[in-house]
Short mmCIF file of C-alpha atoms in Angstrom, two decimals:
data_model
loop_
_atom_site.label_atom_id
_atom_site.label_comp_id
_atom_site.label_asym_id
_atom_site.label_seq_id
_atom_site.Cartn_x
_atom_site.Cartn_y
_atom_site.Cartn_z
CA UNK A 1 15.00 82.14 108.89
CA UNK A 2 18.12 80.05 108.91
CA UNK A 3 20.17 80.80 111.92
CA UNK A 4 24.15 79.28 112.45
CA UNK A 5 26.28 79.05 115.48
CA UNK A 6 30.20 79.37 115.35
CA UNK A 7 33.22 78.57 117.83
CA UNK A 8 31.45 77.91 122.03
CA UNK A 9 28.23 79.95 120.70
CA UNK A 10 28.02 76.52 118.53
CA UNK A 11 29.06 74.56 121.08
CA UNK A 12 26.99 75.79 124.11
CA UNK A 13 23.99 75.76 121.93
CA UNK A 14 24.86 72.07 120.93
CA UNK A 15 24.12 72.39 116.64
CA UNK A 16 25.94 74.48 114.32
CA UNK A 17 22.85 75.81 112.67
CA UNK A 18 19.01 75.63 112.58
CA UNK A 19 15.65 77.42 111.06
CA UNK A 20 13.79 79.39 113.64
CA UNK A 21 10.60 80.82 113.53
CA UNK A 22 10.31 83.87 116.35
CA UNK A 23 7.71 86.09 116.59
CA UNK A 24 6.91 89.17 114.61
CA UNK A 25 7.31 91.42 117.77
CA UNK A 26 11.23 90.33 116.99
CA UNK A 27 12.61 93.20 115.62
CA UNK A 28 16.33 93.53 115.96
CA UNK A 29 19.10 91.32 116.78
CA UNK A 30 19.44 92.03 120.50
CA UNK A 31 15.33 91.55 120.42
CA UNK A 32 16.58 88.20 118.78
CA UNK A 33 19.13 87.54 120.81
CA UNK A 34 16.51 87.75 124.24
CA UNK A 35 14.23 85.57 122.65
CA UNK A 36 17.02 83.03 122.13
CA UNK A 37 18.39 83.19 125.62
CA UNK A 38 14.88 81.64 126.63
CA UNK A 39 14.31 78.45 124.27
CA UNK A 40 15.81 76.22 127.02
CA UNK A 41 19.11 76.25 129.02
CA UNK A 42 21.71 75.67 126.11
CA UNK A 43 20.14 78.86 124.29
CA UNK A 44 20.54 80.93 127.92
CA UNK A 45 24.08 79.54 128.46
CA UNK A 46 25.34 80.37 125.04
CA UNK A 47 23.95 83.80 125.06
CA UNK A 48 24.22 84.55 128.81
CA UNK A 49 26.43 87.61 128.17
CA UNK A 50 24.71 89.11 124.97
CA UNK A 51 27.48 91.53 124.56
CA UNK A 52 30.33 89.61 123.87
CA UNK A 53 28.06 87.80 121.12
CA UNK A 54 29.00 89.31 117.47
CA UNK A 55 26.25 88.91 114.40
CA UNK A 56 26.57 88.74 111.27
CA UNK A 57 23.01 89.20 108.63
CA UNK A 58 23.47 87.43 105.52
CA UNK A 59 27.62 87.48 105.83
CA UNK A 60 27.89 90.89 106.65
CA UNK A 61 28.61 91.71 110.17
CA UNK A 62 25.94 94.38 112.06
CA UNK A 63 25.36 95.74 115.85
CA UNK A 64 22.91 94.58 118.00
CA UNK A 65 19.88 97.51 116.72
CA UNK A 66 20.27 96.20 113.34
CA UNK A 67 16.77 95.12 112.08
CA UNK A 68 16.15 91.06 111.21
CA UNK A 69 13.58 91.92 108.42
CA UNK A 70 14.39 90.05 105.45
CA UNK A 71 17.23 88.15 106.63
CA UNK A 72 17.86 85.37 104.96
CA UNK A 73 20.98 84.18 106.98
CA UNK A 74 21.93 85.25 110.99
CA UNK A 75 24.52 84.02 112.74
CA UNK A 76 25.84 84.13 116.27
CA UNK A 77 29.49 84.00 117.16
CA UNK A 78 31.93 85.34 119.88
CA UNK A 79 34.66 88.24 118.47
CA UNK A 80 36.79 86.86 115.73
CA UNK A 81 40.55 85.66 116.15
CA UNK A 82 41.58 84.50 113.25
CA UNK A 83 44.50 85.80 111.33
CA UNK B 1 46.89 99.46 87.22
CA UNK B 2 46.39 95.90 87.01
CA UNK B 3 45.61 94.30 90.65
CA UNK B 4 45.29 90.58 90.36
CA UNK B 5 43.39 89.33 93.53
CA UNK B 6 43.51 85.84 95.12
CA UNK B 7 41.43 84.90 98.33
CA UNK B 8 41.73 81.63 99.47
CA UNK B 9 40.48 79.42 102.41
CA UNK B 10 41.56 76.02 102.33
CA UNK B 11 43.25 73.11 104.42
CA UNK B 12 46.26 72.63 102.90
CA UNK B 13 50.12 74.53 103.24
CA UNK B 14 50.82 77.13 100.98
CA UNK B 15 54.04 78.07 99.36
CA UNK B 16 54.80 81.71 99.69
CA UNK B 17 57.73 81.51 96.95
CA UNK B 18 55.18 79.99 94.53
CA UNK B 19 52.22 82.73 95.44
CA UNK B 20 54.98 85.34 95.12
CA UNK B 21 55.77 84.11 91.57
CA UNK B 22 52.68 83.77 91.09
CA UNK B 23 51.70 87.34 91.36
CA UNK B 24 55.19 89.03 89.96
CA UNK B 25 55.65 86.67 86.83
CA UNK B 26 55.87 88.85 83.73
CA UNK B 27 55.47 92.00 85.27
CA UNK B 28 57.73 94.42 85.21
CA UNK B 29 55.77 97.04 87.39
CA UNK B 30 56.13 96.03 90.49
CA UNK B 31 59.03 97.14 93.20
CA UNK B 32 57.78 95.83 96.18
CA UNK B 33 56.10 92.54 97.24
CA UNK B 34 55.54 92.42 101.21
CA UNK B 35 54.89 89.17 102.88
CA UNK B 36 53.60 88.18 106.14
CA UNK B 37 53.41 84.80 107.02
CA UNK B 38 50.97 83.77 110.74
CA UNK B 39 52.53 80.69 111.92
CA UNK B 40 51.04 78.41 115.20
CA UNK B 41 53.16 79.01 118.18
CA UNK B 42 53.92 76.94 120.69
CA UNK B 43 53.45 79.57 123.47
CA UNK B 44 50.75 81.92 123.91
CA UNK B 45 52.04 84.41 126.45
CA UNK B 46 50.72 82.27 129.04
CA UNK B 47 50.48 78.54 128.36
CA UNK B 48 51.71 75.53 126.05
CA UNK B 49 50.17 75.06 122.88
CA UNK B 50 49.72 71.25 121.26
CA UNK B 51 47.59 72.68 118.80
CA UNK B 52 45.35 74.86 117.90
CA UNK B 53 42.20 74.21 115.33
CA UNK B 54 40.83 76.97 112.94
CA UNK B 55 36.89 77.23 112.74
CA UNK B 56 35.27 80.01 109.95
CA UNK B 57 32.44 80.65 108.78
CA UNK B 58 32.61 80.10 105.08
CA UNK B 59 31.02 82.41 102.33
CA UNK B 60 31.24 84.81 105.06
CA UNK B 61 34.64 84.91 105.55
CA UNK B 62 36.04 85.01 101.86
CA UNK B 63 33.15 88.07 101.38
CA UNK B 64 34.77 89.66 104.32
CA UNK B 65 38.11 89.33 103.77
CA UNK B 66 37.09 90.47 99.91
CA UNK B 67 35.82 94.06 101.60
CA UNK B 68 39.17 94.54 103.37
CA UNK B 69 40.72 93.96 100.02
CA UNK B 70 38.57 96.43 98.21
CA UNK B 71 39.34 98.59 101.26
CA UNK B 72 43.09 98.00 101.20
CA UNK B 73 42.75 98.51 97.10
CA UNK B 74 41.30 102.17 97.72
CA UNK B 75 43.55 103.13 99.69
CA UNK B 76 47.03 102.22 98.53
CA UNK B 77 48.02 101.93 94.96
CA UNK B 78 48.66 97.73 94.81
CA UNK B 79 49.35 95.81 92.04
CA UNK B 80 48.35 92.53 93.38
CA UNK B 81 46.95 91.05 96.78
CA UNK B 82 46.60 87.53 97.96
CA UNK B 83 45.61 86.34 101.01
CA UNK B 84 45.33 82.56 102.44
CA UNK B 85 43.48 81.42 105.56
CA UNK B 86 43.94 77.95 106.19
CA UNK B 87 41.79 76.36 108.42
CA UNK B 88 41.96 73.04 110.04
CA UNK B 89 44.26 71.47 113.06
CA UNK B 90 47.92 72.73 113.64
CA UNK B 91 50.84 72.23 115.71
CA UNK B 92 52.91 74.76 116.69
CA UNK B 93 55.89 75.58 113.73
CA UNK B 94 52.88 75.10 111.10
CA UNK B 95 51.44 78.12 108.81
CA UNK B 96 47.81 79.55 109.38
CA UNK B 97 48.02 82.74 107.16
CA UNK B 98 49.65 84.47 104.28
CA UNK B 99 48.97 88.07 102.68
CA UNK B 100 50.85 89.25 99.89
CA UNK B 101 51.02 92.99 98.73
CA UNK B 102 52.68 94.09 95.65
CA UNK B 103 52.91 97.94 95.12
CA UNK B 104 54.93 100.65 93.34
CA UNK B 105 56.75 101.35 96.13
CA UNK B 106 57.61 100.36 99.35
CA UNK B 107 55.20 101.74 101.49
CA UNK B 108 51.98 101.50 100.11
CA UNK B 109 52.87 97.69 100.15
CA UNK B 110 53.86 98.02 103.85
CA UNK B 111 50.77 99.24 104.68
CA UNK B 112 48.12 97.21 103.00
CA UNK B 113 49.92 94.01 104.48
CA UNK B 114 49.44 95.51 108.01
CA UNK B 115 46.15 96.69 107.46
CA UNK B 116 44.79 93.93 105.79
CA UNK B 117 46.40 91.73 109.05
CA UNK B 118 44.70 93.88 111.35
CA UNK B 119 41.53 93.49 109.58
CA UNK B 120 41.80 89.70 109.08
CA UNK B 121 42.49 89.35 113.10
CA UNK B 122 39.22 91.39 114.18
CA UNK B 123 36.77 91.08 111.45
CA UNK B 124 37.05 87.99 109.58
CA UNK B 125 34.86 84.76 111.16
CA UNK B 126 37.67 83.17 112.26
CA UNK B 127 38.05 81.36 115.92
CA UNK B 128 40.63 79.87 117.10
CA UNK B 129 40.80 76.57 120.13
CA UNK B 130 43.96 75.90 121.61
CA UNK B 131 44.71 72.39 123.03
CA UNK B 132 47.11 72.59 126.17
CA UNK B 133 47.75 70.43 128.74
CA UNK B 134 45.09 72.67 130.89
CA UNK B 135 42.49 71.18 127.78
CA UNK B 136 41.01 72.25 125.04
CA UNK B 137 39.83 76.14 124.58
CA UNK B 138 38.35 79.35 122.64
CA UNK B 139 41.44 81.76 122.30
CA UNK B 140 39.50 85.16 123.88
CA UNK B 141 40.59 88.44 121.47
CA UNK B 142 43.16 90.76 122.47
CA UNK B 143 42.44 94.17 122.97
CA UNK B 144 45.92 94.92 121.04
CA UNK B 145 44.09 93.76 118.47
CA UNK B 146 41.40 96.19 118.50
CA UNK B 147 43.46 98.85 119.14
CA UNK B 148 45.87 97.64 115.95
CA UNK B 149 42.34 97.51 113.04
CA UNK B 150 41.08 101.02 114.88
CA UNK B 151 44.61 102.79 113.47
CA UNK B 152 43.06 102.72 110.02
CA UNK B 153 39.92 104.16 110.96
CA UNK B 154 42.21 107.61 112.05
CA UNK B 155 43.38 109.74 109.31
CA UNK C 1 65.25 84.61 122.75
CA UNK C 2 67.59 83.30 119.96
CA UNK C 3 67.40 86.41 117.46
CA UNK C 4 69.69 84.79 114.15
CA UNK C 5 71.18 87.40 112.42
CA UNK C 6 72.10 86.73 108.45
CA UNK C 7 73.42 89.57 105.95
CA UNK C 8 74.72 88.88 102.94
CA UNK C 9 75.67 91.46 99.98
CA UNK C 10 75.88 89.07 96.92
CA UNK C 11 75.22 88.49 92.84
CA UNK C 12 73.37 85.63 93.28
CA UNK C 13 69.44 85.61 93.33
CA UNK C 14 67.52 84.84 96.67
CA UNK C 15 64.90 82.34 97.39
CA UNK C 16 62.39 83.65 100.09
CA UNK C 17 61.40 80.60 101.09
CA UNK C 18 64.30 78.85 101.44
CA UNK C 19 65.34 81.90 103.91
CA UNK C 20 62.28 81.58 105.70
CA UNK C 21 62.57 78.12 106.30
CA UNK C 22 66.43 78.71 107.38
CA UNK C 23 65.15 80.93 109.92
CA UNK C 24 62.10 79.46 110.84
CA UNK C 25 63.27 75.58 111.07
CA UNK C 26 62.35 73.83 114.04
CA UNK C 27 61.17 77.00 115.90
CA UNK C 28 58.10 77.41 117.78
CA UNK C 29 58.28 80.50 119.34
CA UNK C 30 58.13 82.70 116.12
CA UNK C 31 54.63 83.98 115.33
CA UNK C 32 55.10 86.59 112.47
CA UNK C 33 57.10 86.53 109.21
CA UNK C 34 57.52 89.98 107.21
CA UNK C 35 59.12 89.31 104.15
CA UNK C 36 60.12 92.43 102.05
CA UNK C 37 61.48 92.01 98.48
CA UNK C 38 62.52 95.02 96.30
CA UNK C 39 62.62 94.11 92.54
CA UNK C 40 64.30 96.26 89.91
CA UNK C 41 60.91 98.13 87.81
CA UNK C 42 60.88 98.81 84.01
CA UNK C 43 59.26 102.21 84.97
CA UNK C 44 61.32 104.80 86.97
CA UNK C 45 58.08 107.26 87.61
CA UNK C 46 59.58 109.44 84.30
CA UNK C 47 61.75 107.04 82.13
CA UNK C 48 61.56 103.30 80.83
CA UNK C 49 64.57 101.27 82.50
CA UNK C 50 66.02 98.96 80.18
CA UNK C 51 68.68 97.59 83.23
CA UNK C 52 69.92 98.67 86.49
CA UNK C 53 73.67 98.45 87.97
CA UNK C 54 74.20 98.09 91.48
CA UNK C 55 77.28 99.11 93.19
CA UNK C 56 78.40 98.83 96.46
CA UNK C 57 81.14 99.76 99.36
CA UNK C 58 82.41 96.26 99.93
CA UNK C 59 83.24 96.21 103.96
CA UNK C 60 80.89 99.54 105.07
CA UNK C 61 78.08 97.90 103.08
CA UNK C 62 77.91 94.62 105.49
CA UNK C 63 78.51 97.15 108.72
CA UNK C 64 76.09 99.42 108.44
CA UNK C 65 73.25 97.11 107.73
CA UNK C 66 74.64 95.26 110.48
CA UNK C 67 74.43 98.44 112.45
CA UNK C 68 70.85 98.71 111.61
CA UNK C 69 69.89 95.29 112.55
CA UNK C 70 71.34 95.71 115.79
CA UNK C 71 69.58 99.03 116.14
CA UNK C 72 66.24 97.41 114.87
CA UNK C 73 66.81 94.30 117.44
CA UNK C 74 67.01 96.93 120.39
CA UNK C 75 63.76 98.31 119.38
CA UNK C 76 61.86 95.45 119.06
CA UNK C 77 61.39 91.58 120.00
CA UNK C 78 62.62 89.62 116.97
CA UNK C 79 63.40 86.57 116.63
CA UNK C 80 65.31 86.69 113.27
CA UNK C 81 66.45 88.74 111.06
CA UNK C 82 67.85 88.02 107.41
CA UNK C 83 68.86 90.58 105.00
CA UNK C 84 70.44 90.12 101.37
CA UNK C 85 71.33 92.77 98.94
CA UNK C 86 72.43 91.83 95.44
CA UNK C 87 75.01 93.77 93.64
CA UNK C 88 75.59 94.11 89.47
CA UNK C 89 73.62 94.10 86.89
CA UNK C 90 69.17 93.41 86.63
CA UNK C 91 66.88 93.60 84.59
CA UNK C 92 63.50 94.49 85.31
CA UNK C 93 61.27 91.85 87.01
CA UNK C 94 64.78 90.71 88.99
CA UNK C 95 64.99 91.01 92.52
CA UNK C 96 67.78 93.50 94.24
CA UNK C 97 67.09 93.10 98.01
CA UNK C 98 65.56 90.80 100.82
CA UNK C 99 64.58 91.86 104.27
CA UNK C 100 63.09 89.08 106.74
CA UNK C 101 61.81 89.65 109.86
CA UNK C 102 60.65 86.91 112.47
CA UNK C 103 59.00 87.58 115.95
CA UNK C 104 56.32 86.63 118.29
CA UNK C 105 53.65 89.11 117.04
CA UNK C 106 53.19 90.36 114.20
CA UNK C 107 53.41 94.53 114.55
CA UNK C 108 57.36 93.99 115.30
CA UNK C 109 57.95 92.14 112.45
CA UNK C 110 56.15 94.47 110.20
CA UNK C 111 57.85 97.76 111.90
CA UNK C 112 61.71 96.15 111.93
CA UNK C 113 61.21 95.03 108.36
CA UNK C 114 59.91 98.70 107.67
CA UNK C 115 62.60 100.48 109.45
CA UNK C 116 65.36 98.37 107.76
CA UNK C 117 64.39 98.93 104.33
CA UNK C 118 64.00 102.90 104.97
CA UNK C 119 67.43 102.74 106.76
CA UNK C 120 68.83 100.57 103.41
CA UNK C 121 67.40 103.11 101.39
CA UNK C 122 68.90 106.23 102.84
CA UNK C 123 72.23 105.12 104.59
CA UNK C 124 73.65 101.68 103.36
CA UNK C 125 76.64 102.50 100.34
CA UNK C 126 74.55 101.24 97.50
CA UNK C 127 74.20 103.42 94.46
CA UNK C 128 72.17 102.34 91.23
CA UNK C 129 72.75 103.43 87.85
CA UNK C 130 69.89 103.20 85.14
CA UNK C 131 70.42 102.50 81.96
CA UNK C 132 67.69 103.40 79.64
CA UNK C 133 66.77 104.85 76.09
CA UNK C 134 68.34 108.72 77.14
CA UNK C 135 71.59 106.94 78.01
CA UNK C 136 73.02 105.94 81.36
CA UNK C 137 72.63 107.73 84.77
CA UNK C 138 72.79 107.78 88.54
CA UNK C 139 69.95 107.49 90.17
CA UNK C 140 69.32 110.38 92.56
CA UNK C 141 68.13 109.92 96.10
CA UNK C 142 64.26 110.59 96.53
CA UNK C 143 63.70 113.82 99.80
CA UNK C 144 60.71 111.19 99.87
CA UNK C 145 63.46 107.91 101.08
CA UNK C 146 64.92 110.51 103.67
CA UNK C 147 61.54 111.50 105.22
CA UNK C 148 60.81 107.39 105.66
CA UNK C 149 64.12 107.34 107.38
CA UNK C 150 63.38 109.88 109.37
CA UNK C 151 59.69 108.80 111.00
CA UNK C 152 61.99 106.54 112.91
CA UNK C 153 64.11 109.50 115.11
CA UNK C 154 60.43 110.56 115.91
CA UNK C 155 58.76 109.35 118.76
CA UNK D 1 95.87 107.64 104.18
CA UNK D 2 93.46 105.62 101.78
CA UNK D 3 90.83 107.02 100.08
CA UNK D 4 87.97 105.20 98.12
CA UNK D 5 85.36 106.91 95.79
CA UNK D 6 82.32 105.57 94.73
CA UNK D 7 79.64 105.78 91.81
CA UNK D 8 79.72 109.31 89.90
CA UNK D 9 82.15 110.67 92.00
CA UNK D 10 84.52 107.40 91.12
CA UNK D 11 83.66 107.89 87.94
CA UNK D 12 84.09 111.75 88.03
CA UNK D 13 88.01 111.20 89.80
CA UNK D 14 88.68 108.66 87.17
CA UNK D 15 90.04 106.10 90.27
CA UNK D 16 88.27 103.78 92.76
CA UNK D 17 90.63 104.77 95.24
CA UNK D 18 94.30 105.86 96.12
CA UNK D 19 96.42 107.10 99.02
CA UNK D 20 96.91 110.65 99.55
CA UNK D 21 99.23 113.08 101.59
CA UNK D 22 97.61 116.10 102.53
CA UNK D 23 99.10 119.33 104.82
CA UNK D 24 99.06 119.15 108.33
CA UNK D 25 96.52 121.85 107.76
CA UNK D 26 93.30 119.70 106.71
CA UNK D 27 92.15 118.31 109.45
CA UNK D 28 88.13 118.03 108.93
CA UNK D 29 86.32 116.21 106.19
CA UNK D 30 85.39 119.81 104.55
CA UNK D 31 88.84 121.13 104.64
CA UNK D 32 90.14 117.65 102.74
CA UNK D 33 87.30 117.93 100.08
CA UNK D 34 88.90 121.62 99.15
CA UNK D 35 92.24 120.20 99.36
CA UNK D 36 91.47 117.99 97.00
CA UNK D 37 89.47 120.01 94.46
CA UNK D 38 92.47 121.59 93.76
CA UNK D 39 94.19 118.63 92.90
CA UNK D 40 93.28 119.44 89.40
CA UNK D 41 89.94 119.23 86.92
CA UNK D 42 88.72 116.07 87.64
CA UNK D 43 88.46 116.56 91.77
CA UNK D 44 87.27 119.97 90.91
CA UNK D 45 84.26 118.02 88.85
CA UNK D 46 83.76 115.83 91.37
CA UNK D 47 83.36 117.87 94.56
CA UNK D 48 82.18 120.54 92.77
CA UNK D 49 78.91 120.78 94.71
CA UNK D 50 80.55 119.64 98.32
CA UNK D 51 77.47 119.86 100.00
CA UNK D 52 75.95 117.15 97.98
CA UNK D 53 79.21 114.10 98.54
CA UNK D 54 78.86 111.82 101.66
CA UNK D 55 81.80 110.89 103.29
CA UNK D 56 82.90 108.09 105.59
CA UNK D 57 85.89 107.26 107.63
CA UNK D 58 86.47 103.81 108.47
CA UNK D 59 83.32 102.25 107.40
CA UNK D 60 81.41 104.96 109.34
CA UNK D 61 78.87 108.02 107.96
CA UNK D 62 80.19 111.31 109.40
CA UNK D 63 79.70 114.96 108.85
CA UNK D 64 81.77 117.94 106.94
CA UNK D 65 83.10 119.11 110.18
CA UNK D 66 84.77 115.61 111.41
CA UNK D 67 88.34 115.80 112.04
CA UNK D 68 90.25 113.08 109.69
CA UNK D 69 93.62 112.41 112.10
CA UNK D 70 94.16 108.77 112.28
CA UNK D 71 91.71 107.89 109.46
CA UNK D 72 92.85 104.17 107.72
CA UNK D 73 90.13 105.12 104.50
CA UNK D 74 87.89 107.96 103.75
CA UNK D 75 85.55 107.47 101.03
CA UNK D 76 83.49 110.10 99.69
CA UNK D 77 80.09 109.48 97.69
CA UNK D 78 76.57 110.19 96.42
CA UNK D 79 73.85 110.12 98.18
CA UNK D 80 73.25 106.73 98.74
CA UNK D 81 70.02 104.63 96.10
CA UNK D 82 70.22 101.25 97.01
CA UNK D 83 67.32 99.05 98.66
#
């Protein structure tokens, strides 16, 4: 599955986007999210406080229980300030 | 009801006169256009801002910003939206965002503006770095912010 | 903070953004722009409008907007203000009245540019007379303009 | 003192505006509208609802009950439509 980075999620992970391959016993985004943190010390900086991170599946945003079967498209980010 | 919609994410300046023409020309059914232009300022509460660069996410963010426009659409009876995110590097003085609202009346056009506002500032993939002489960093969200979207979720 | 006031009651058409650059030029401390524009409709919810006549109480007219801007810059951190309200004879599709509002954040600009188009509505001496098919008539004020005024003595 | 009518109820009086001499005895807005809806049928048209005409004295909205001494203009109107 294709996974992107935006804003200091991007740059404390050092690439804006990548295909990863986890597990199967990686069910949900904050299961995800864990199994991030420990692919080397970039991954654990950038998602060293898991809460603040937002994610989106496939453009549309969803909370950390939401289930990662059949995404095509996840992506990490902290909360949103545009406008 | 015709409701023309424009989304747009893109680099350059826009011209609100033009946009506003753009979305009143040969209509006769409109009595209220709102605008609200987002411009870079130079001071944000605390510190100096050189400039500050936009990031998004794209395909995301026009598909988000598209849902808050259905949203605003259900809601309030508008005869035209646009809305303009530009993204890229800015000094303080320069635009960042536009949304247009024409309605009916008054109100309804009121409304959508501010709720589609509130909506761009908390839910569409936008971040925001601010250069100042302290360096370069990731504007944190306000909590006003929150508080501003969550007023649409009351009834 | 440098809050420019403008109000002007004239025949003349208005260009938004020329106004918003008048009161945006070379400022960096303005955040939010809220641009209201009222245009004359074809469609008065019953009847089709074929033109509209504005008339006004030359003097009062400029003092109690005035009036209302200052009340509107007590309640809230602007940083500008503009308001222009034609007078004569439109069309529909022609524009009859401008409110700008310029601040740091963007929830004063949208409440001030609210507030001074319900306070236009329901207390500045403009009356409009329609002219359509039936003949010619005075518009009668809407209970709904009063109860927009009136949010704002609530608080 | 000067008074100034506007929209129907100018076009009701048949004048934009004139000076006037009323008694001693009107003092308050409502007293000077029944003064002058007896100044004949076309005052009698034009306040004949009184509770419906706005007044103002010297560029300022006030009620039926406001006392007119030393008022410059008084102008009495519609309920205002504009914006």
């Amino acid at each position: 599955m294709k996974v992107k980075y935006f804003a200091w999620v991007r740059e404390r992970v050092g690439k804006a986007e990548e295909i990863i391959e986890p597990p199967a016993s990686v069910r949900t985004v904050e299961e995800l999210i864990a199994w991030l943190s420990g692919q080397g010390e970039a991954y654990a900086y950038a998602f060293e406080k898991p809460k603040v991170i937002r994610t989106a599946i496939d453009h549309a945003h969803v909370k950390a229980d939401a289930a990662i079967a059949g995404a095509r498209e996840i992506a990490f980010f902290p909360p949103m300030t545009g406008g | 009801m015709t409701c023309p919609v424009a989304i747009r994410i893109q680099e350059d300046d826009f011209d609100i006169a033009r946009e506003i023409a753009v979305l009143t020309r040969s209509r006769t059914d409109i009595g209220a256009v709102v605008s609200f232009s987002g411009i870079c300022r130079a001071d944000d509460d605390s510190s100096k801002i050189a400039a500050l660069t936009l990031e998004h996410y794209p395909g995301m963010a026009e598909e988000e910003i598209k849902r808050h426009v259905d949203e605003a659409m259900s809601r309030w009876p508008l005869n035209g939206v646009t809305v303009i995110h530009r993204v890229g590097r800015f000094m303080p003085g320069q635009n960042i965002v536009l949304v247009l609202t024409a309605s009916q009346h008054r109100r309804a056009a009121f409304e959508a503006a501010e709720f589609l506002m509130d909506y761009l500032k908390t839910s569409a993939p936008f971040w925001k770095k601010e250069e100042s002489a302290a360096g370069a960093g990731w504007v944190e969200a306000h909590a006003r912010d929150d508080e501003a979207a969550a007023r649409w979720t009351k009834s």
